[in-house]
Coordinates of C-alpha atoms in Angstrom, one line a residue:
X20 CA 19.1 -19.0 5.7
X21 CA 16.7 -17.8 3.1
X22 CA 13.3 -19.4 2.4
X23 CA 11.0 -18.5 -0.4
X24 CA 7.4 -19.5 -0.7
X25 CA 4.4 -18.8 -3.0
X26 CA 0.8 -19.6 -2.0
X27 CA -0.4 -21.8 -4.8
X28 CA 1.1 -24.6 -6.9
X29 CA 2.4 -23.1 -10.1
X30 CA 2.9 -24.5 -13.6
X31 CA 6.5 -25.2 -14.5
X32 CA 8.4 -22.1 -15.7
X33 CA 11.9 -20.9 -15.5
X34 CA 12.4 -19.6 -12.0
X35 CA 12.9 -15.8 -11.7
X36 CA 14.0 -13.4 -9.0
X37 CA 10.5 -12.6 -7.6
X38 CA 9.5 -16.2 -7.1
X39 CA 7.8 -18.6 -9.5
X40 CA 5.4 -16.8 -11.9
X41 CA 1.7 -17.7 -11.5
X42 CA 1.0 -17.6 -15.2
X43 CA 2.9 -17.7 -18.5
X44 CA 4.4 -14.4 -19.5
X45 CA 7.6 -12.3 -19.3
X46 CA 9.4 -12.9 -16.0
X47 CA 9.5 -10.2 -13.4
X48 CA 12.8 -8.3 -13.7
X49 CA 15.3 -8.7 -10.9
X50 CA 16.2 -5.7 -8.9
X51 CA 19.5 -3.9 -8.9
X52 CA 19.8 -4.7 -5.1
X53 CA 19.2 -8.4 -4.7
X54 CA 20.1 -9.5 -1.2
X55 CA 19.8 -13.3 -1.5
X56 CA 19.5 -15.0 -4.8
X57 CA 16.9 -17.7 -5.2
X58 CA 17.3 -20.7 -7.6
X59 CA 17.2 -19.5 -11.2
X60 CA 19.2 -17.4 -13.7
X61 CA 21.5 -14.8 -12.2
X62 CA 20.2 -11.3 -11.5
X63 CA 21.2 -8.6 -13.9
X64 CA 24.2 -6.9 -12.3
X65 CA 23.7 -3.1 -12.2
X66 CA 26.7 -0.9 -11.8
X67 CA 25.0 2.3 -10.9
X68 CA 27.2 4.3 -8.6
X69 CA 26.4 3.9 -4.9
X70 CA 24.5 0.5 -5.3
X71 CA 27.0 -2.4 -4.9
X72 CA 25.4 -5.8 -5.1
X73 CA 24.9 -7.0 -1.5
X74 CA 24.7 -10.6 -0.3
X75 CA 22.8 -12.2 2.5
X76 CA 24.5 -12.5 5.9
X77 CA 25.3 -16.0 7.2
X78 CA 22.4 -17.6 8.9
X79 CA 23.7 -17.9 12.4
X80 CA 21.0 -18.9 14.9
X81 CA 20.2 -16.3 17.5
X82 CA 18.8 -17.5 20.8
X83 CA 17.6 -14.3 22.3
X84 CA 13.7 -14.0 22.3
X85 CA 13.9 -10.2 21.7
X86 CA 16.3 -8.1 19.6
X87 CA 19.6 -7.2 21.0
X88 CA 20.4 -3.5 21.3
X89 CA 21.9 -2.1 18.1
X90 CA 25.5 -1.1 18.7
X91 CA 26.8 2.2 17.5
X92 CA 28.1 2.3 14.0
X93 CA 31.7 3.0 15.2
X94 CA 31.7 -0.4 17.0
X95 CA 30.0 -2.3 14.2
X96 CA 32.0 -2.5 11.0
X97 CA 29.1 -4.0 8.9
X98 CA 26.6 -1.3 9.9
X99 CA 26.0 1.7 7.7
X100 CA 28.1 4.7 8.8
X101 CA 26.1 7.8 9.5
X102 CA 28.5 10.0 7.6
X103 CA 28.2 7.9 4.4
X104 CA 25.0 7.4 2.4
X105 CA 26.8 5.0 0.1
X106 CA 28.1 1.9 2.0
X107 CA 31.2 0.0 0.9
X108 CA 30.8 -3.3 -0.9
X109 CA 30.4 -6.1 1.6
X110 CA 32.7 -9.1 1.8
X111 CA 31.2 -11.8 -0.4
X112 CA 29.7 -14.8 1.5
X113 CA 28.1 -17.9 0.2
X114 CA 24.3 -17.5 0.5
X115 CA 22.0 -20.4 0.8
X116 CA 18.4 -20.7 -0.3
X117 CA 15.6 -23.2 0.3
X118 CA 12.2 -23.2 -1.3
X119 CA 9.3 -24.1 1.0
X120 CA 6.6 -26.5 -0.1
X121 CA 3.7 -24.7 -1.9
X122 CA 0.5 -24.4 0.1
X123 CA -2.7 -26.0 -1.2
X124 CA -4.6 -24.1 -3.8
X125 CA -7.6 -23.8 -1.5
X126 CA -5.5 -21.6 0.8
X127 CA -4.3 -19.3 -1.9
X128 CA -6.8 -16.5 -1.6
X129 CA -6.2 -16.3 2.2
X130 CA -2.4 -16.0 2.2
X131 CA 0.5 -14.0 0.6
X132 CA 3.6 -14.9 -1.3
X133 CA 6.6 -14.5 1.1
X134 CA 10.2 -15.1 1.8
X135 CA 12.4 -15.4 5.0
X136 CA 15.9 -14.1 5.4
X137 CA 18.1 -14.5 8.5
X138 CA 18.6 -16.9 11.4
X139 CA 15.7 -19.1 12.3
X140 CA 16.1 -18.5 16.1
X141 CA 15.8 -14.7 15.9
X142 CA 12.7 -12.6 16.5
X143 CA 10.6 -12.0 13.4
X144 CA 10.5 -8.6 11.6
X145 CA 7.9 -8.3 8.9
X146 CA 8.5 -5.9 6.1
X147 CA 5.8 -4.7 3.6
X148 CA 6.2 -3.2 0.1
X149 CA 4.5 -0.2 -1.5
X150 CA 2.0 -0.3 -4.3
X151 CA 3.6 -1.3 -7.6
X152 CA 6.8 -2.7 -6.0
X153 CA 8.0 -6.1 -4.7
X154 CA 9.8 -7.3 -1.7
X155 CA 13.1 -6.4 -3.5
X156 CA 12.6 -2.7 -2.7
X157 CA 14.0 -3.7 0.8
X158 CA 17.1 -5.6 -0.5
X159 CA 19.6 -3.0 0.7
X160 CA 18.4 -3.2 4.3
X161 CA 18.5 -7.1 4.5
X162 CA 22.2 -7.7 5.3
X163 CA 22.1 -5.5 8.4
X164 CA 18.6 -6.3 9.6
X165 CA 19.2 -10.1 9.4
X166 CA 22.0 -9.7 12.0
X167 CA 19.3 -9.1 14.6
X168 CA 16.0 -10.4 13.2
X169 CA 14.6 -13.1 11.0
X170 CA 13.1 -10.9 8.2
X171 CA 9.8 -11.9 6.6
X172 CA 9.0 -10.1 3.4
X173 CA 5.8 -10.5 1.4
X174 CA 4.5 -9.4 -2.0
X175 CA 1.1 -7.8 -2.6
X176 CA -1.3 -9.9 -4.7
X177 CA -0.3 -9.8 -8.4
X178 CA 3.0 -8.2 -7.6
X179 CA 6.4 -9.8 -8.3
X180 CA 4.8 -13.0 -9.7
X181 CA 2.5 -13.5 -6.7
X182 CA -0.9 -15.2 -7.4
X183 CA -3.3 -12.6 -8.8
X184 CA -6.0 -12.9 -6.1
X185 CA -7.0 -9.2 -5.7
X186 CA -7.6 -7.9 -2.2
X187 CA -10.4 -5.3 -2.0
X188 CA -9.3 -3.5 1.2
X189 CA -6.3 -2.9 3.4
X190 CA -8.0 -4.9 6.1
X191 CA -8.2 -7.9 3.7
X192 CA -4.5 -7.6 3.0
X193 CA -3.8 -7.5 6.8
X194 CA -6.0 -10.6 7.3
X195 CA -4.1 -12.5 4.6
X196 CA -0.8 -11.5 6.2
X197 CA -2.0 -12.7 9.6
X198 CA -3.2 -16.0 8.0
X199 CA 0.2 -16.5 6.4
X200 CA 2.0 -15.8 9.6
X201 CA -0.4 -18.1 11.5
X202 CA 0.4 -20.9 9.1
X203 CA 4.1 -20.4 9.9
X204 CA 3.6 -20.3 13.6
X205 CA 4.6 -16.7 13.9
X206 CA 2.6 -15.0 16.7
X207 CA 4.6 -11.9 17.7
X208 CA 6.6 -9.7 15.3
X209 CA 7.9 -6.3 14.6
X210 CA 6.5 -4.6 11.4
X211 CA 7.8 -2.0 9.0
X212 CA 5.9 -1.1 5.8
X213 CA 6.1 1.5 3.0
X214 CA 3.1 3.3 1.7
X215 CA 0.3 0.7 1.4
X216 CA 2.6 -1.6 3.4
X217 CA 2.5 1.0 6.1
X218 CA -1.3 1.1 6.0
X219 CA -1.3 -2.7 6.5
X220 CA 0.9 -2.2 9.6
X221 CA -1.4 0.5 11.0
X222 CA -4.4 -1.8 10.5
X223 CA -2.6 -4.6 12.3
X224 CA -1.7 -2.3 15.2
X225 CA -5.4 -1.3 15.5
X226 CA -7.0 -4.8 15.1
X227 CA -4.2 -7.1 16.3
X228 CA -2.2 -5.0 18.8
X229 CA -1.2 -8.2 20.8
X230 CA 0.6 -9.5 17.7
X231 CA 2.7 -6.3 16.9
X232 CA 5.8 -5.7 19.1
X233 CA 6.9 -2.6 17.3
X234 CA 5.9 -0.6 14.3
X235 CA 7.6 1.6 11.6
X236 CA 5.4 3.5 9.1
X237 CA 7.5 4.5 6.1
X238 CA 6.1 7.0 3.5
X239 CA 2.6 6.3 4.9
X240 CA -0.5 8.3 5.8
X241 CA -3.7 8.0 7.8
X242 CA -5.5 8.8 4.5
X243 CA -3.7 8.6 1.2
X244 CA -4.6 11.7 -0.8
X245 CA -8.3 11.6 -1.8
X246 CA -10.6 8.8 -2.8
X247 CA -11.2 10.5 -6.1
X248 CA -7.5 10.5 -6.9
X249 CA -7.0 6.7 -6.4
X250 CA -10.3 5.8 -8.1
X251 CA -9.3 7.9 -11.0
X252 CA -6.0 6.0 -11.2
X253 CA -8.0 2.8 -11.3
X254 CA -10.1 4.1 -14.2
X255 CA -6.9 5.0 -16.2
X256 CA -5.4 1.5 -15.6
X257 CA -8.6 -0.2 -16.5
X258 CA -8.7 1.7 -19.8
X259 CA -5.0 2.0 -20.7
X260 CA -3.2 -0.7 -18.7
X261 CA -0.3 -0.1 -16.4
X262 CA 2.0 1.7 -18.9
X263 CA 0.8 5.2 -17.8
X264 CA 1.6 4.3 -14.1
X265 CA 4.9 2.8 -15.0
X266 CA 5.9 5.8 -17.1
X267 CA 5.2 8.3 -14.2
X268 CA 6.5 6.1 -11.4
X269 CA 10.0 7.6 -11.3
X270 CA 8.7 11.2 -10.7
X271 CA 6.5 9.9 -7.8
X272 CA 9.1 7.7 -6.2
X273 CA 12.5 9.4 -6.6
X274 CA 14.0 12.9 -6.4
X275 CA 15.0 14.3 -9.8
X276 CA 18.7 14.2 -8.9
X277 CA 18.5 10.5 -8.0
X278 CA 16.5 9.6 -11.2
X279 CA 19.1 11.4 -13.4
X280 CA 22.1 9.8 -11.6
X281 CA 20.6 6.2 -11.4
X282 CA 18.9 5.4 -14.7
X283 CA 19.4 1.6 -14.2
X284 CA 17.5 1.7 -10.9
X285 CA 14.8 3.9 -12.4
X286 CA 14.3 1.4 -15.2
X287 CA 14.1 -1.5 -12.7
X288 CA 11.4 0.4 -10.8
X289 CA 9.5 1.0 -14.1
X290 CA 9.6 -2.7 -14.9
X291 CA 8.2 -3.6 -11.5
X292 CA 5.1 -1.6 -12.3
X293 CA 4.8 -2.9 -15.8
X294 CA 4.8 -6.6 -14.7
X295 CA 2.2 -6.1 -12.0
X296 CA -1.2 -7.6 -12.5
X297 CA -3.6 -4.7 -13.6
X298 CA -6.6 -6.1 -11.7
X299 CA -4.6 -6.4 -8.5
X300 CA -3.2 -2.9 -9.0
X301 CA -6.7 -1.5 -9.4
X302 CA -7.9 -3.3 -6.3
X303 CA -5.0 -1.8 -4.3
X304 CA -6.0 1.6 -5.5
X305 CA -9.6 1.0 -4.4
X306 CA -8.2 -0.2 -1.0
X307 CA -6.2 3.0 -0.6
X308 CA -9.2 5.1 -1.7
X309 CA -11.3 3.6 1.2
X310 CA -8.5 3.7 3.8
X311 CA -9.0 6.4 6.4
X312 CA -7.9 5.9 10.1
X313 CA -7.6 9.6 11.1
X314 CA -10.2 9.2 13.8
X315 CA -8.5 6.0 15.2
X316 CA -4.8 7.0 15.5
X317 CA -5.1 7.5 19.3
X318 CA -5.9 3.7 19.6
X319 CA -2.5 2.7 18.3
X320 CA -0.6 1.7 21.4
X321 CA 2.4 0.1 19.7
X322 CA 5.8 1.8 19.8
X323 CA 5.8 3.6 16.4
X324 CA 8.4 5.3 14.2
X325 CA 7.1 7.4 11.4
X326 CA 9.7 7.7 8.7
X327 CA 9.4 9.9 5.6
X328 CA 11.6 11.3 2.9
X329 CA 12.0 15.1 3.1
X330 CA 11.1 15.5 -0.6
X331 CA 8.3 13.0 -0.7
X332 CA 5.5 14.5 -2.8
X333 CA 3.1 11.5 -2.4
X334 CA 2.9 11.1 1.4
X335 CA 5.2 13.8 2.6
X336 CA 6.2 15.4 5.9
X337 CA 2.7 16.9 6.4
X338 CA 1.1 13.4 6.4
X339 CA 3.9 12.1 8.6
X340 CA 3.3 14.8 11.2
X341 CA -0.4 13.9 11.2
X342 CA 0.5 10.3 12.1
X343 CA 2.9 11.5 14.8
X344 CA 0.4 13.9 16.3
X345 CA -2.3 11.2 16.5
X346 CA -0.3 8.1 17.6
X347 CA 0.6 8.2 21.3
X348 CA 4.4 8.5 21.8
X349 CA 5.1 8.1 18.1
X350 CA 8.4 9.5 16.8
X351 CA 9.3 11.2 13.5
X352 CA 12.3 10.5 11.3
X353 CA 12.8 12.8 8.4
X354 CA 15.3 11.5 5.7
X355 CA 17.0 14.3 3.7
X356 CA 17.5 13.7 0.0
X357 CA 14.7 11.1 -0.3
X358 CA 11.3 11.0 -2.0
X359 CA 8.6 8.3 -1.7
X360 CA 10.8 5.2 -2.0
X361 CA 13.3 6.3 0.7
X362 CA 14.5 2.7 1.3
X363 CA 15.8 2.6 -2.3
X364 CA 17.0 6.2 -2.5
X365 CA 18.7 6.5 0.9
X366 CA 19.2 2.9 1.9
X367 CA 21.8 3.5 4.6
X368 CA 19.9 6.2 6.4
X369 CA 16.7 4.1 6.4
X370 CA 18.5 1.0 7.6
X371 CA 20.1 2.8 10.5
X372 CA 16.8 4.4 11.6
X373 CA 15.1 1.0 11.5
X374 CA 17.9 -0.6 13.5
X375 CA 17.7 2.1 16.1
X376 CA 13.9 2.0 16.4
X377 CA 13.4 -1.8 16.5
X378 CA 16.4 -2.3 18.9
X379 CA 15.1 0.2 21.4
X380 CA 11.3 0.1 21.1
X381 CA 10.2 -3.5 21.2
X382 CA 7.3 -4.5 23.5
X383 CA 8.3 -7.8 25.1
X384 CA 4.9 -8.9 26.6
X385 CA 1.9 -9.2 24.3
X386 CA -1.4 -7.9 25.6
X387 CA -4.3 -10.3 26.1
X388 CA -6.8 -8.0 24.3
X389 CA -6.8 -5.0 22.0
X390 CA -5.4 -2.1 23.9
X391 CA -7.6 0.8 25.1
X392 CA -6.8 4.4 23.9
X393 CA -3.5 5.4 25.6
X394 CA -2.7 8.7 27.3
X395 CA 0.9 9.5 26.4
X396 CA 3.4 10.2 29.2
X397 CA 6.6 12.2 28.9
X398 CA 8.4 11.4 25.6
X399 CA 11.5 9.3 25.9
X400 CA 14.5 11.2 24.5
X401 CA 15.7 9.9 21.2
X402 CA 19.1 8.2 21.0
X403 CA 21.9 10.4 19.8
X404 CA 21.7 10.4 16.0
X405 CA 22.9 12.7 13.2
X406 CA 23.1 14.0 10.6
X407 CA 21.4 11.6 8.2
X408 CA 17.9 11.9 9.7
X409 CA 16.4 12.8 13.0
X410 CA 14.0 11.0 15.3
X411 CA 12.0 13.6 17.1
X412 CA 9.6 13.2 20.0
X413 CA 5.9 13.4 19.3
X414 CA 3.6 16.2 20.4
X415 CA 0.7 15.3 22.7
X416 CA -1.8 13.0 21.0
X417 CA -5.4 14.2 20.5
X418 CA -8.2 12.4 22.4
X419 CA -9.2 9.2 20.6
X420 CA -12.6 9.0 19.0
X421 CA -14.5 5.9 19.7
X422 CA -16.3 3.9 17.0
X423 CA -20.0 4.8 16.5
X424 CA -22.8 3.0 14.8
X425 CA -23.2 4.1 11.2
X426 CA -26.5 5.9 10.5
X427 CA -28.4 5.8 7.2
X428 CA -27.3 9.3 6.6
X429 CA -23.6 8.5 7.3
X430 CA -23.8 5.4 5.0
X431 CA -25.4 7.5 2.3
X432 CA -22.7 10.2 2.5
X433 CA -20.0 7.5 2.3
X434 CA -21.6 5.7 -0.7
X435 CA -22.4 8.9 -2.5
X436 CA -18.8 10.0 -2.3
X437 CA -17.5 6.6 -3.3
X438 CA -19.7 6.5 -6.4
X439 CA -19.9 10.2 -7.5
X440 CA -16.6 11.4 -6.1
X441 CA -15.7 14.0 -3.5
X442 CA -15.5 16.9 -5.9
X443 CA -19.1 16.3 -7.1
X444 CA -20.5 15.9 -3.6
X445 CA -18.6 18.9 -2.3
X446 CA -20.0 21.0 -5.1
X447 CA -23.5 19.9 -4.4
X448 CA -23.1 20.6 -0.7
X449 CA -21.6 24.0 -1.3
X450 CA -24.6 25.1 -3.5
X451 CA -27.2 23.9 -0.9
X452 CA -29.1 26.5 1.1
X453 CA -32.0 26.4 3.6
X454 CA -34.4 25.9 0.7
X455 CA -32.6 22.8 -0.7
X456 CA -30.9 21.3 2.2
X457 CA -33.8 19.1 3.2
X458 CA -34.0 17.7 -0.3
X459 CA -30.3 16.9 -0.3
X460 CA -30.8 15.1 3.0
X461 CA -33.6 13.1 1.4
X462 CA -31.4 12.2 -1.5
X463 CA -28.5 11.2 0.8
X464 CA -30.5 9.0 3.1
X465 CA -32.8 7.2 0.6
X466 CA -31.0 7.2 -2.8
X467 CA -27.6 6.6 -1.4
X468 CA -28.1 5.3 2.1
X469 CA -30.9 2.9 0.9
X470 CA -31.1 2.0 -2.8
X471 CA -27.3 2.2 -3.7
X472 CA -26.4 0.5 -0.4
X473 CA -28.4 -2.6 -0.9
X474 CA -26.6 -6.0 -1.5
X475 CA -28.9 -7.3 -4.2
X476 CA -26.9 -5.8 -7.1
X477 CA -23.3 -4.8 -7.4
X478 CA -22.3 -1.2 -8.3
X479 CA -21.4 -2.1 -11.9
X480 CA -25.0 -3.3 -12.5
X481 CA -26.5 -0.4 -10.7
X482 CA -24.5 1.9 -13.0
X483 CA -25.9 0.1 -16.1
X484 CA -29.4 0.5 -14.8
X485 CA -28.9 4.2 -13.9
X486 CA -27.4 5.1 -17.3
X487 CA -30.3 3.4 -19.0
X488 CA -32.9 5.1 -16.8
X489 CA -31.4 8.5 -17.4
X490 CA -31.5 8.1 -21.1
X491 CA -35.0 6.6 -21.1
X492 CA -36.4 9.5 -18.9
X493 CA -34.6 12.2 -20.8
X494 CA -32.8 13.4 -17.7
X495 CA -29.5 13.8 -19.4
X496 CA -28.3 16.5 -17.0
X497 CA -27.3 13.7 -14.7
X498 CA -25.6 11.6 -17.3
X499 CA -22.1 13.1 -17.1
X500 CA -21.9 12.5 -13.3
X501 CA -23.1 8.9 -13.7
X502 CA -20.8 8.2 -16.6
X503 CA -17.9 9.1 -14.3
X504 CA -19.5 7.0 -11.6
X505 CA -19.8 4.0 -14.0
X506 CA -16.1 4.3 -14.8
X507 CA -15.3 4.4 -11.1
X508 CA -17.6 1.4 -10.4
X509 CA -15.6 -0.7 -12.9
X510 CA -17.3 -0.3 -16.3
X511 CA -15.0 0.1 -19.2
X512 CA -15.7 2.6 -22.0
X513 CA -16.5 -0.4 -24.3
X514 CA -19.2 -1.6 -21.8
X515 CA -20.7 1.9 -21.4
X516 CA -20.9 2.0 -25.2
X517 CA -22.8 -1.2 -25.2
X518 CA -25.3 0.1 -22.6
X519 CA -25.9 3.2 -24.7
X520 CA -26.3 1.1 -27.9
X521 CA -29.0 -0.9 -26.1
X522 CA -30.7 2.3 -25.1
X523 CA -30.8 3.4 -28.8
X524 CA -33.0 0.4 -29.5
X525 CA -35.4 0.7 -26.6
X526 CA -35.3 4.5 -25.8
X527 CA -34.8 6.0 -29.2
X528 CA -32.0 7.2 -31.5
X529 CA -32.2 10.9 -30.6
X530 CA -31.9 10.3 -26.8
X531 CA -29.1 7.8 -27.3
X532 CA -27.3 10.2 -29.7
X533 CA -27.3 12.9 -27.1
X534 CA -26.2 10.5 -24.5
X535 CA -23.3 9.3 -26.6
X536 CA -22.1 12.9 -27.0
X537 CA -22.1 13.5 -23.2
X538 CA -20.5 10.2 -22.4
X539 CA -17.8 10.5 -25.1
X540 CA -16.7 13.8 -23.6
X541 CA -16.6 12.4 -20.1
X542 CA -14.7 9.2 -21.1
X543 CA -12.1 11.2 -22.9
X544 CA -11.5 13.4 -19.9
X545 CA -11.5 10.6 -17.4
X546 CA -9.3 8.0 -19.2
X547 CA -6.6 10.2 -20.7
X548 CA -3.4 9.5 -18.8
X549 CA -1.5 12.4 -17.2
X550 CA 1.1 13.9 -19.5

């Protein structure tokens, strides 16, 4: 049985494949790989080679409280065969769907849009999407996974027609997911997530280990690139909308060969990005910019599979190995011929890896409290598997680093980097010497650890004040850095222009003219989309 729910009552619209839209506008496009249709117009049928239209498996109740072991592919005609990356079209079955009652509007900011697939009596497997995608990115895995689990999929805020209540952090997304599951009575579950969906899973394993029975991190990382990179992406979207991100999504998500051979699927992926709420996309970028669990990996005590496409240029094998080295007894699965969206590009390989992992690494007994750092024992040999991908044993995990109280200096370093960017701060630190290092310490502790860290004003307002003060005092040498900071803090070019026009009245035309020249150059550099 399939069950679809959104978190707030919606105005009447024609239903669409991603769930009822939260506001008027073009409906979210259906994927080429819909597993279970929901009420509404039929999904566009794509005939790209290798992607037959699957249907949901029959909802047969399963009584076992834990997953049954996954049989080998030779004994299971419906399972993906290791020697074929393109499964045969399944025998059509009549799917059913049932819409759950919308939750009260007061609950909307605390929950997520979701759907269930699979038998009601089976253990729950939660699957999370990547940034810019919807739950449909997992459609090809649903027919097989629902033979063993009741699969719960969710959409990120503002994605796939979900209510556009932006989440400012990965922890907030995890809290909303927990609140959604609590409302459904789901206490114990397995979890698989791609990219930011993987970050949510890692956060759950750190803060709610008693809830997570088993974990799969797909195309994920303990730190996603650099904070500068994701905040820069937010600046581009705030200025130009999502079209630059949509246009460049195929090269980030797919290998060149797949993109050339599957134009219909590539266009479907582009449309997913185009129909995402820009504010929620920017908030997700900010969440990824702030996400860094490198010092906490040793505290993840959940059985973990780290799965990555061999050609992933976003969160590739190097990031995957960092996760495996840090998480006790984690295992690595490398999928050949796949980039960032491996579940779409190599669906059979990813499905078989998930089946193997969740069928053999599922903790039955929840712990009463968050687990202490674990010391790994001898790695359990992986089940025989080849040649699609390989699950390898993890090396010894490094000693976990315990949490420490944040000092004024540490807070200042963090805020300074968030506002001015890593490149700027690194350049300042590189130029420091014994003569200037005490001054830089003073700036870090009091300017950034005190003034910029106070709660009385938000960072947008502080940027407005700072730009005005620099113009008024004639200290234009700092204007370029703080114009970049203003963009990162959420000011648009139009708002920066208004600030400088105001300074022309109160600080003088010559000073404002010089400021406009500096700011114009910075804004053009920062807001020009990549070619």
